Structures are given as C-alpha cells and as structure tokens.
PDB file of C-alpha atoms in Angstrom:
ATOM      1  CA  MET A   1       0.000   0.000   0.000  1.00 52.00           C
ATOM      2  CA  ALA A   2       1.108   3.534  -0.578  1.00 65.00           C
ATOM      3  CA  MET A   3      -0.121   7.038   0.019  1.00 72.00           C
ATOM      4  CA  LEU A   4       0.309   9.263  -3.010  1.00 73.00           C
ATOM      5  CA  PRO A   5      -0.857  12.818  -3.640  1.00 78.00           C
ATOM      6  CA  LYS A   6      -4.116  12.924  -5.598  1.00 78.00           C
ATOM      7  CA  SER A   7      -2.462  15.244  -8.117  1.00 82.00           C
ATOM      8  CA  MET A   8       0.122  12.547  -8.962  1.00 77.00           C
ATOM      9  CA  ILE A   9      -2.553   9.921  -9.477  1.00 76.00           C
ATOM     10  CA  ASP A  10      -4.722  12.246 -11.568  1.00 83.00           C
ATOM     11  CA  SER A  11      -1.816  13.330 -13.790  1.00 82.00           C
ATOM     12  CA  ASP A  12      -0.895   9.739 -14.776  1.00 75.00           C
ATOM     13  CA  ASP A  13       2.720  10.271 -13.643  1.00 72.00           C
ATOM     14  CA  LEU A  14       2.822   6.730 -12.258  1.00 72.00           C
ATOM     15  CA  VAL A  15       5.045   4.122 -13.878  1.00 73.00           C
ATOM     16  CA  GLU A  16       4.290   0.409 -13.761  1.00 75.00           C
ATOM     17  CA  VAL A  17       7.305  -1.546 -12.549  1.00 72.00           C
ATOM     18  CA  THR A  18       7.601  -5.294 -13.053  1.00 74.00           C
ATOM     19  CA  VAL A  19      10.455  -7.518 -12.028  1.00 73.00           C
ATOM     20  CA  GLU A  20      10.128 -11.014 -13.427  1.00 75.00           C
ATOM     21  CA  GLY A  21      11.379 -13.835 -11.269  1.00 72.00           C
ATOM     22  CA  MET A  22      11.384 -11.718  -8.121  1.00 69.00           C
ATOM     23  CA  VAL A  23       9.990 -13.458  -5.055  1.00 70.00           C
ATOM     24  CA  PRO A  24       8.546 -11.094  -2.459  1.00 66.00           C
ATOM     25  CA  ARG A  25       9.913 -11.307   1.056  1.00 70.00           C
ATOM     26  CA  THR A  26       7.699 -12.799   3.730  1.00 70.00           C
ATOM     27  CA  ARG A  27       6.193 -10.111   5.901  1.00 69.00           C
ATOM     28  CA  ILE A  28       4.465 -10.491   9.202  1.00 74.00           C
ATOM     29  CA  MET A  29       1.444  -8.261   9.607  1.00 72.00           C
ATOM     30  CA  TYR A  30      -0.544  -7.623  12.740  1.00 75.00           C
ATOM     31  CA  ALA A  31      -3.996  -6.041  12.813  1.00 70.00           C
ATOM     32  CA  TYR A  32      -5.439  -5.114  16.180  1.00 72.00           C
ATOM     33  CA  TYR A  33      -9.063  -4.260  16.797  1.00 68.00           C
ATOM     34  CA  LEU A  34     -11.511  -4.650  19.668  1.00 68.00           C
ATOM     35  CA  GLY A  35     -13.159  -7.742  18.272  1.00 63.00           C
ATOM     36  CA  ARG A  36     -15.715  -8.727  15.702  1.00 63.00           C
ATOM     37  CA  ARG A  37     -18.589  -7.141  17.615  1.00 66.00           C
ATOM     38  CA  HIS A  38     -16.830  -3.780  17.824  1.00 63.00           C
ATOM     39  CA  ALA A  39     -15.036  -3.622  14.471  1.00 63.00           C
ATOM     40  CA  GLN A  40     -16.625  -1.391  11.882  1.00 76.00           C
ATOM     41  CA  SER A  41     -17.450  -3.233   8.700  1.00 79.00           C
ATOM     42  CA  GLN A  42     -14.881  -1.227   6.710  1.00 80.00           C
ATOM     43  CA  ILE A  43     -12.090  -2.290   9.070  1.00 80.00           C
ATOM     44  CA  ARG A  44     -13.215  -5.911   8.951  1.00 80.00           C
ATOM     45  CA  HIS A  45     -13.306  -5.815   5.132  1.00 85.00           C
ATOM     46  CA  ILE A  46      -9.764  -4.446   4.807  1.00 85.00           C
ATOM     47  CA  ILE A  47      -8.431  -7.046   7.262  1.00 82.00           C
ATOM     48  CA  ASP A  48     -10.176  -9.836   5.330  1.00 86.00           C
ATOM     49  CA  TYR A  49      -8.857  -8.428   2.029  1.00 88.00           C
ATOM     50  CA  ILE A  50      -5.265  -8.272   3.296  1.00 84.00           C
ATOM     51  CA  LYS A  51      -5.488 -11.836   4.633  1.00 83.00           C
ATOM     52  CA  ALA A  52      -6.883 -13.136   1.340  1.00 85.00           C
ATOM     53  CA  ARG A  53      -4.310 -11.232  -0.725  1.00 82.00           C
ATOM     54  CA  ASN A  54      -1.488 -12.463   1.493  1.00 77.00           C
ATOM     55  CA  ALA A  55      -2.769 -16.037   1.207  1.00 76.00           C
ATOM     56  CA  LYS A  56      -2.625 -15.811  -2.589  1.00 73.00           C
ATOM     57  CA  LEU A  57       0.943 -14.496  -2.483  1.00 65.00           C
ATOM     58  CA  SER A  58       2.496 -16.691   0.190  1.00 61.00           C
ATOM     59  CA  HIS A  59       0.040 -19.552   0.781  1.00 55.00           C
ATOM     60  CA  THR A  60       0.634 -19.149   4.533  1.00 49.00           C
ATOM     61  CA  VAL A  61      -1.859 -17.150   6.573  1.00 44.00           C
ATOM     62  CA  THR A  62      -2.657 -17.906  10.171  1.00 46.00           C
TER      63      THR A  62
END
C-alpha cells in the first residue's frame, strides 16, 4: 500500500514496474481491533482483504 498525492494519481505520472522472477519477502502483519462485535465493517473488510491477498501471495496465513 502507498499514500500518493491525488495530483500525482490524476496526472498519470505513475510508472508500472515489473520484475520477473522476483519473489517477495515474507512479511508479518498484525492487525489489532476490539473484536468482531466492535469492528466497523470497513475495518473488517480491509483485514479480510489483506489476509486473502497475502494467502494468494504466500500460501501461509494464520
């Protein structure tokens, strides 16, 4: 994830970078929240998305 100025995104100054054969490093991510009852649906959705995306990339999510 990255935070970019809206002006950069709107101006199409972004360059797609691809590196074939590169294996991403394993990263440990922690997400803390008060629990399922207290988590707003948006927070729960982003946590579920990150877990699913990570599972596709590394095949190891706990």
